[in-house]
mmCIF file of C-alpha atoms and ligand atoms in Angstrom:
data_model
loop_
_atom_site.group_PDB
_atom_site.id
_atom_site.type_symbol
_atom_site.label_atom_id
_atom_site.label_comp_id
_atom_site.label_asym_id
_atom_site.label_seq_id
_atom_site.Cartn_x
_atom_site.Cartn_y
_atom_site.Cartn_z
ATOM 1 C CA UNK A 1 -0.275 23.323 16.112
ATOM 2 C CA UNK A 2 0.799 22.200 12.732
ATOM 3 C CA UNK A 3 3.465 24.970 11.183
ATOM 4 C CA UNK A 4 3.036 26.613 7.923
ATOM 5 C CA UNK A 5 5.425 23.821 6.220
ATOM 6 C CA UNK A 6 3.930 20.919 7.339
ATOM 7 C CA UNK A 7 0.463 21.732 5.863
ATOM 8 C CA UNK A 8 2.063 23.325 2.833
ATOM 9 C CA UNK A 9 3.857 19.256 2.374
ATOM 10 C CA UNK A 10 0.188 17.612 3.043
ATOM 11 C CA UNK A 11 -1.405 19.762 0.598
ATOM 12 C CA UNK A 12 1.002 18.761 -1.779
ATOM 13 C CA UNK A 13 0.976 14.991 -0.572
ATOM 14 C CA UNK A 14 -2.988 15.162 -1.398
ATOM 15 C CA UNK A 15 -2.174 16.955 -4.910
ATOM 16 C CA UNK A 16 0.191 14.529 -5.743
ATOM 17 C CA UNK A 17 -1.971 11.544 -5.084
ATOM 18 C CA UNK A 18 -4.596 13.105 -6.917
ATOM 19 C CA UNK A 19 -2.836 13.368 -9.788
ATOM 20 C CA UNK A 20 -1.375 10.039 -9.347
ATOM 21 C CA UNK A 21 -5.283 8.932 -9.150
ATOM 22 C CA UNK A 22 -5.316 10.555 -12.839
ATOM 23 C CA UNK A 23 -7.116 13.489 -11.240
ATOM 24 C CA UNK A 24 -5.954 16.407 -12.842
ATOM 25 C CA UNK A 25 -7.812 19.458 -12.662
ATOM 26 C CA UNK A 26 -10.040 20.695 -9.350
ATOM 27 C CA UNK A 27 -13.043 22.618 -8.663
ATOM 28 C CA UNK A 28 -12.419 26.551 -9.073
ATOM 29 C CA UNK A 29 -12.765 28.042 -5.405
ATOM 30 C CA UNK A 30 -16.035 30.182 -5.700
ATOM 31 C CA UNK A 31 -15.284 34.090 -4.119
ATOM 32 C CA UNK A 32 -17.637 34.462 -1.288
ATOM 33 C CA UNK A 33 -20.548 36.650 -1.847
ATOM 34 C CA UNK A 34 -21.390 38.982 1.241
ATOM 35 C CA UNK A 35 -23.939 36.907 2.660
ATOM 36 C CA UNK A 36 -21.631 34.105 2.641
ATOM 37 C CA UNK A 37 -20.272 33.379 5.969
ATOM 38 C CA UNK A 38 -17.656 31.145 7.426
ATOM 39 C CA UNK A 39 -18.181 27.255 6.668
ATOM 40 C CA UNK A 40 -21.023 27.699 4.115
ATOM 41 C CA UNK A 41 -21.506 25.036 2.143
ATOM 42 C CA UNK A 42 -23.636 26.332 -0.989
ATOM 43 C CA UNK A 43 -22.248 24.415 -4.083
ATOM 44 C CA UNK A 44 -19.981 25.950 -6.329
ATOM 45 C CA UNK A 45 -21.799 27.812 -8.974
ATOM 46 C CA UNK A 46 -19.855 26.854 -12.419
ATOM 47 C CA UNK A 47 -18.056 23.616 -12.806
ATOM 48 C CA UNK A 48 -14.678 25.814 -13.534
ATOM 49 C CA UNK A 49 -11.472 23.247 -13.248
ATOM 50 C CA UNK A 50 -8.264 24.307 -12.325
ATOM 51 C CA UNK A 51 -5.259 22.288 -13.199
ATOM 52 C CA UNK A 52 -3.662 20.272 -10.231
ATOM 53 C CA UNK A 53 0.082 21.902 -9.831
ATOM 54 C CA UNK A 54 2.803 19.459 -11.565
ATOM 55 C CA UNK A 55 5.867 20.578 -9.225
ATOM 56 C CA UNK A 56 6.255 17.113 -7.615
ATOM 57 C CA UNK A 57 9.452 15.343 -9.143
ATOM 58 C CA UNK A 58 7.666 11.658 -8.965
ATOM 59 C CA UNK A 59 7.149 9.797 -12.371
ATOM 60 C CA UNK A 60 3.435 8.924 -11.790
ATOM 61 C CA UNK A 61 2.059 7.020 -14.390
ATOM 62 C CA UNK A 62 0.092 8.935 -16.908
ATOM 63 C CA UNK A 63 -3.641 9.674 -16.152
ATOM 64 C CA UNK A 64 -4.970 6.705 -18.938
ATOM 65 C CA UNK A 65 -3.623 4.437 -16.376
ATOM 66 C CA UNK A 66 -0.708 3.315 -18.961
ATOM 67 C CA UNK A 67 1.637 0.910 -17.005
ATOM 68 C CA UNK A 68 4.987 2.427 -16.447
ATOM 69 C CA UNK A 69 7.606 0.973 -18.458
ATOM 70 C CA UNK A 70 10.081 -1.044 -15.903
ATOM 71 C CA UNK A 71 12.622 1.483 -15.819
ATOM 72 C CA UNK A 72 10.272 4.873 -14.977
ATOM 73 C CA UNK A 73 8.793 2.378 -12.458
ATOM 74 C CA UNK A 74 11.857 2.106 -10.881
ATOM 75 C CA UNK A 75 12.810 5.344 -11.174
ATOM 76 C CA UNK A 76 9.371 6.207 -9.135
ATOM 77 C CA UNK A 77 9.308 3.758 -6.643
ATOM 78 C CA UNK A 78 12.993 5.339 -5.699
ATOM 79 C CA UNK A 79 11.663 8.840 -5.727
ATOM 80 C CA UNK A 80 9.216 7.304 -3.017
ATOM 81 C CA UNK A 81 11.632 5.770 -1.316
ATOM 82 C CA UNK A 82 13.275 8.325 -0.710
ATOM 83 C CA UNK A 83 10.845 10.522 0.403
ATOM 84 C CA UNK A 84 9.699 7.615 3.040
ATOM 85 C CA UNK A 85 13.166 7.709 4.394
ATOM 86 C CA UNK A 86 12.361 10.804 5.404
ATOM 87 C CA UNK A 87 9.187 10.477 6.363
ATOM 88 C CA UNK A 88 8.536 12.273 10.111
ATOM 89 C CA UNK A 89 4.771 12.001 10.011
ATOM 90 C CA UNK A 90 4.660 9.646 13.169
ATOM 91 C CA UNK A 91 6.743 10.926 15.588
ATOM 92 C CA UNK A 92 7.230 7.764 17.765
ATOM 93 C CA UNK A 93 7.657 5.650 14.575
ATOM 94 C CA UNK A 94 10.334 8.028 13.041
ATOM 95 C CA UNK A 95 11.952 8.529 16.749
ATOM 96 C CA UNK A 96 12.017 4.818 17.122
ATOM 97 C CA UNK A 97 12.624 3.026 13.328
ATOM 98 C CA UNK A 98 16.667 1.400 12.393
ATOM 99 C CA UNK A 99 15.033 2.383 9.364
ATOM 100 C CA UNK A 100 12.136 2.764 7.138
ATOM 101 C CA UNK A 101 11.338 -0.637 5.517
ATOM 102 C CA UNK A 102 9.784 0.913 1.610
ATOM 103 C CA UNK A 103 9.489 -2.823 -0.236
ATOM 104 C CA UNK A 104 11.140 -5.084 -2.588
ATOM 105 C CA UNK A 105 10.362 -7.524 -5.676
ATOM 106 C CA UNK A 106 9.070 -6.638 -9.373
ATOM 107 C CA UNK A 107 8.820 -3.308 -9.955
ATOM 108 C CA UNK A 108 6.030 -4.613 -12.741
ATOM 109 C CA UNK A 109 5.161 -7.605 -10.676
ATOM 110 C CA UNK A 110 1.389 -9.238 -11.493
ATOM 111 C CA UNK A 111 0.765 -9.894 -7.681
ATOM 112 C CA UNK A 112 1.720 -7.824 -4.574
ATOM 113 C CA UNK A 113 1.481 -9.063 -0.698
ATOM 114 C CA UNK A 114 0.440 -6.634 0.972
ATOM 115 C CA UNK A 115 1.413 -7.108 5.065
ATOM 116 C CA UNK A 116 1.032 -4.744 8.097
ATOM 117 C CA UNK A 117 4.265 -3.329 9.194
ATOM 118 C CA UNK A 118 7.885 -4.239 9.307
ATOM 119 C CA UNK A 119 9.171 -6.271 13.029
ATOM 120 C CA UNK A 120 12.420 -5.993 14.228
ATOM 121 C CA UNK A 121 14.392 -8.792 11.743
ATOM 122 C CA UNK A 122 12.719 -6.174 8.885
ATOM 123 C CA UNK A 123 13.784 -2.644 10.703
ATOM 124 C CA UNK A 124 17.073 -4.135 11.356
ATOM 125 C CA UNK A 125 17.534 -5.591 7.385
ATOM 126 C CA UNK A 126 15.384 -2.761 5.605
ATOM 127 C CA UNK A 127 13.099 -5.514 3.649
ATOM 128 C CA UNK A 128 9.760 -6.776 4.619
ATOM 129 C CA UNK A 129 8.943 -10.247 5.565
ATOM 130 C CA UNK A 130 12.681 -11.856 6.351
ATOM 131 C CA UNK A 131 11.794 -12.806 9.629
ATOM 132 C CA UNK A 132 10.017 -16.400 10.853
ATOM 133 C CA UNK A 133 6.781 -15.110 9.158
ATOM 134 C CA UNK A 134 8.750 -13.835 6.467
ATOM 135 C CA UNK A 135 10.292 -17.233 5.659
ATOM 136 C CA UNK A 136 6.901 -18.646 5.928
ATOM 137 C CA UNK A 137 5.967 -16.432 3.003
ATOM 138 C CA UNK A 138 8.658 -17.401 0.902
ATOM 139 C CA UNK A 139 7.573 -20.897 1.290
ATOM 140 C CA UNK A 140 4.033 -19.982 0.066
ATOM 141 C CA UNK A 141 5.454 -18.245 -2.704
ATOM 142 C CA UNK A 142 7.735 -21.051 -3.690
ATOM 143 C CA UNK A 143 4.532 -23.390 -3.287
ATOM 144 C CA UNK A 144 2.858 -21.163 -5.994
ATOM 145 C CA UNK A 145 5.479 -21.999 -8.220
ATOM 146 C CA UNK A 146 6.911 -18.281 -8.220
ATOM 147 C CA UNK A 147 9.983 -16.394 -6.615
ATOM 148 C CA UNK A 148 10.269 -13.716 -4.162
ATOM 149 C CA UNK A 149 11.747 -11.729 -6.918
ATOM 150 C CA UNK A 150 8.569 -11.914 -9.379
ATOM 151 C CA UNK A 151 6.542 -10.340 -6.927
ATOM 152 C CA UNK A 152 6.170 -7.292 -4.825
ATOM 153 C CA UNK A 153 6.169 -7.533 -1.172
ATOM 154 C CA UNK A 154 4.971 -4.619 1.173
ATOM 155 C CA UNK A 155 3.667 -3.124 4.107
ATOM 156 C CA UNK A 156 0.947 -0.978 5.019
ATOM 157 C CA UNK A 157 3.161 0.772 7.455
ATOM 158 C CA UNK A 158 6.740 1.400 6.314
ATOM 159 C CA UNK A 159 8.113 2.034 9.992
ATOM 160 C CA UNK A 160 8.440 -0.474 13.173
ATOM 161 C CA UNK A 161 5.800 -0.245 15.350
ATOM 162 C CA UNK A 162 7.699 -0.378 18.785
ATOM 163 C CA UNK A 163 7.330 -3.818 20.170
ATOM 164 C CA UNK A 164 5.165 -5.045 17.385
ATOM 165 C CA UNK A 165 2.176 -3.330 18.585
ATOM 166 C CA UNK A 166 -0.333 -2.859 16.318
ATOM 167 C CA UNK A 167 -0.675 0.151 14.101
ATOM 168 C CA UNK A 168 -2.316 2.951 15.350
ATOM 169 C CA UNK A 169 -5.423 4.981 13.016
ATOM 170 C CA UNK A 170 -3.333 7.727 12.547
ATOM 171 C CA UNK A 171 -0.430 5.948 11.674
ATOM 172 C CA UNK A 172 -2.308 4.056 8.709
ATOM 173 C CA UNK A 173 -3.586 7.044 7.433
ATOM 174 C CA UNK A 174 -0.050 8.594 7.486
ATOM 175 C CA UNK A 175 0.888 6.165 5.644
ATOM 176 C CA UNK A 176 -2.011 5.171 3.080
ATOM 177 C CA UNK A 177 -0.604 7.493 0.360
ATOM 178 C CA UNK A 178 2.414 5.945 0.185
ATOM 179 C CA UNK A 179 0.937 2.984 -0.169
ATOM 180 C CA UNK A 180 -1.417 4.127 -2.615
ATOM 181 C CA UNK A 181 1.449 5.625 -4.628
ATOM 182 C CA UNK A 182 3.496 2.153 -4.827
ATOM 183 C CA UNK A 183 0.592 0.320 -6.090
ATOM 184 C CA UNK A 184 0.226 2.933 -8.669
ATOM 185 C CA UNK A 185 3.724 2.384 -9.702
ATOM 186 C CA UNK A 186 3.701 -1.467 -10.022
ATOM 187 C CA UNK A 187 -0.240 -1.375 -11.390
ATOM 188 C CA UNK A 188 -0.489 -5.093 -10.287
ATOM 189 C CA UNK A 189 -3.039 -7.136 -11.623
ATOM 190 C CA UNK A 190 -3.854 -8.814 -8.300
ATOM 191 C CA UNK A 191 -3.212 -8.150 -4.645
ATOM 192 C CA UNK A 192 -2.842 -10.215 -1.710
ATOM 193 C CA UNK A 193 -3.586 -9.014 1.429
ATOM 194 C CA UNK A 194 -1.996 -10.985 4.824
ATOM 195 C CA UNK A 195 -3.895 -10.515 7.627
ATOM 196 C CA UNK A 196 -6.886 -8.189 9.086
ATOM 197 C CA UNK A 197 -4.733 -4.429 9.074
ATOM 198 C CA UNK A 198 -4.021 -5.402 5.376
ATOM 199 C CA UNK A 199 -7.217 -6.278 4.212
ATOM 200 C CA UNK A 200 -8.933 -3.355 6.170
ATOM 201 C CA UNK A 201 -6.340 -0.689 5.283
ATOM 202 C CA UNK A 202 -6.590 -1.549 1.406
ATOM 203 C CA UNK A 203 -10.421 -2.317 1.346
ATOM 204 C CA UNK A 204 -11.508 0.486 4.091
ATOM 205 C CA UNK A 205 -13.618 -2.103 5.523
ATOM 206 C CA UNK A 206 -14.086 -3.162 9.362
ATOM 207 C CA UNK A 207 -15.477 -6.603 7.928
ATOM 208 C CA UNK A 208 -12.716 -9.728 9.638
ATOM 209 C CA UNK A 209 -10.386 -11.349 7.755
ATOM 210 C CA UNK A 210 -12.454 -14.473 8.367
ATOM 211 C CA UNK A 211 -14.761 -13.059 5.915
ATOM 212 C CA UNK A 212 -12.922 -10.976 3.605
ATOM 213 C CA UNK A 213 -10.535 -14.004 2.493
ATOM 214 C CA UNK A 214 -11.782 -17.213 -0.135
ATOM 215 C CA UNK A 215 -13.342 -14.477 -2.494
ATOM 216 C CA UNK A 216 -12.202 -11.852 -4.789
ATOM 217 C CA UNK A 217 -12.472 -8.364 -3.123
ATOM 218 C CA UNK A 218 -11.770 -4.934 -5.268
ATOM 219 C CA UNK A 219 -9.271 -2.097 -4.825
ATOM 220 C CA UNK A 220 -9.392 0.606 -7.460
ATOM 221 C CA UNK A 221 -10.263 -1.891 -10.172
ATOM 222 C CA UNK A 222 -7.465 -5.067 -8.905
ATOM 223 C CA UNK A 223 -8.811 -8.092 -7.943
ATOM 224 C CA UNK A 224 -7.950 -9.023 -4.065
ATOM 225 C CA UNK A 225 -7.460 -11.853 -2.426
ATOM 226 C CA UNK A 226 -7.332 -11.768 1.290
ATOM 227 C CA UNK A 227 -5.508 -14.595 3.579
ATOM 228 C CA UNK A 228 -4.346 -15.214 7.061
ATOM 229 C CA UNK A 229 -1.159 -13.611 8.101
ATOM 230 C CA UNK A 230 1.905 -16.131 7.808
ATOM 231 C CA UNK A 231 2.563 -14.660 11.757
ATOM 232 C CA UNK A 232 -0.911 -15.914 12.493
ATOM 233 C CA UNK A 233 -0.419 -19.306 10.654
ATOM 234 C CA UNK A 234 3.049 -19.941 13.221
ATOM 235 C CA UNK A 235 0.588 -19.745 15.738
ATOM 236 C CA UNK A 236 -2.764 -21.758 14.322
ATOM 237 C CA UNK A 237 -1.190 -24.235 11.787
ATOM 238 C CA UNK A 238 -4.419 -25.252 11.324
ATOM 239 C CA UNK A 239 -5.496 -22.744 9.240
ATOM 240 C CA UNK A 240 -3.045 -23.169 6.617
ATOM 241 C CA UNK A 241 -5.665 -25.233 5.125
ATOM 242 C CA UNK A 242 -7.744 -21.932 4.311
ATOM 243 C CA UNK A 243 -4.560 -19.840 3.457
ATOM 244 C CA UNK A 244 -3.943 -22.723 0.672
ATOM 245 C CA UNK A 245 -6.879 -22.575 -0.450
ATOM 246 C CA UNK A 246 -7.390 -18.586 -0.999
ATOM 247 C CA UNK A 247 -3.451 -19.051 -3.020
ATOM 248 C CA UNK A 248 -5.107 -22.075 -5.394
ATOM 249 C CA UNK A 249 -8.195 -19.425 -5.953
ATOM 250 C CA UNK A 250 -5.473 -16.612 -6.627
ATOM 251 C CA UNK A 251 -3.444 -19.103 -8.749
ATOM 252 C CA UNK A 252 -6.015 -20.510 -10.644
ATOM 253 C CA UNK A 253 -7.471 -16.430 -11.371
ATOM 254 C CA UNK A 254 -3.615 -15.703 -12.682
ATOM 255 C CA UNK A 255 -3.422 -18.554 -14.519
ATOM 256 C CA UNK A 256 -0.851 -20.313 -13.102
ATOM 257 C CA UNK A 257 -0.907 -24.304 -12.908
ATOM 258 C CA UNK A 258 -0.017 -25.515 -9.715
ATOM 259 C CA UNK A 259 2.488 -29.049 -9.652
HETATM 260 N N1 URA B 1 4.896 -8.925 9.319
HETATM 261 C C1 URA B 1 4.449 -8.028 8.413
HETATM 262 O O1 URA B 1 3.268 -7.771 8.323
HETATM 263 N N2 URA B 1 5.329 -7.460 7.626
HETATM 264 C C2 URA B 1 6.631 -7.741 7.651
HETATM 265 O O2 URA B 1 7.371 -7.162 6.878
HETATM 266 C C3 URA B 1 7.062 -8.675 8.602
HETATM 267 C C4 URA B 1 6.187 -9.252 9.428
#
């Protein structure tokens, strides 16, 4: 059974990413009337708001949706951090993780990758994508014409999933508002999404990768473009075609001339 502190920190996980999502008042709980019973769901009778409580210490970027300048970014995406660190949400994952793997690159950055979850060369060095598939990135970065510093790099899951395995429901959803919170911060302009658990997590979609990538897809107003994982492409060169392809689409969008 969950204790009295853990739902007390999930409530306040919820109310934080609500007011991150510029949501800052909520519906006025309506007393019950006698005939009211347990689970009724008659709607609310006024449209009373109540302000969403502020006590969070996390610079969240102001409800008109007003980038952060580069420094409160930073200063939020280590108040994150931190609290990831920390995170014991998924027992086996916090049990098992070297360490939780958060993300690195622009704190303002115009494009994110977004990938699945750290492997062992990423628990072991704290950074996403420094591994084999992680090098292949860099190259497709590079081939863009841009530097693993300009953009963000990320996971959907910020912990090791023991032997690679993929992540579980529950661990994505313990996750998503951290994820949710970093994009936030950064307020990219586009997204990239490597591979299937990517594109699903950010999109809440079941639809394959296979048709998900070549367009623009949408996430709270930023346009995404969806790709083969660089893992995938070590193991079906061929379809670096199509992952070349979606980058020249992405490029082109951004307005960036490739050589
Ligand atoms: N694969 C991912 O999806 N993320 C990493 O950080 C490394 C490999």
């Amino acid at each position: 059974m969950a204790s009295a502190d853990h739902l007390q920190r999930l409530a306040r996980q919820q109310l934080e990413s609500l007011r991150q999502a510029g949501i800052t008042h909520l519906p006025k709980p309506q007393k019950k009337s006698p005939g009211q019973g347990k689970g009724s769901r008659s709607a609310p009778k006024t449209g009373a708001l109540e302000p969403v409580p502020e006590d969070s210490p996390t610079i969240a970027p102001a409800a008109s949706d007003r980038p952060l300048s580069r420094d409160d970014a930073i200063a939020a995406l280590r108040v994150a951090q931190q609290e990831v660190s920390r995170c014991p949400l998924c027992v086996e994952l916090a049990e098992t993780r070297t360490q939780t793997v958060f993300g690195v690159g622009n704190p303002r950055a115009r494009l994110c990758f977004l990938g699945e979850a750290p492997g062992a060369d990423e628990d072991r060095q704290g950074e996403p994508f420094v591994g084999r598939a992680g090098q292949l990135l860099t190259k497709i970065i590079e081939a863009c014409t841009l530097k693993r510093e300009d953009v963000y790099i990320l996971n959907v899951l910020k912990c090791r999933p023991p032997g690679n395995r993929t992540p579980l429901p529950h661990e994505v959803a313990n996750c998503r508002g951290y994820l949710d919170r970093q994009l936030q911060i950064i307020q990219p302009e586009y997204i990239c999404c490597l591979g299937s658990v990517a594109a699903q997590t950010l999109l809440e979609t079941d639809v394959p990768i296979s048709r998900l990538r070549g367009k623009f897809q949408q996430y709270r107003g930023i346009d995404v473009m969806c790709t083969y994982h660089p893992a995938y492409l070590l193991r079906n060169p061929a379809a670096k075609r199509e992952v070349w392809e979606d980058m020249k689409r992405l490029m082109t969008a951004m307005g960036i001339k490739l050589p």
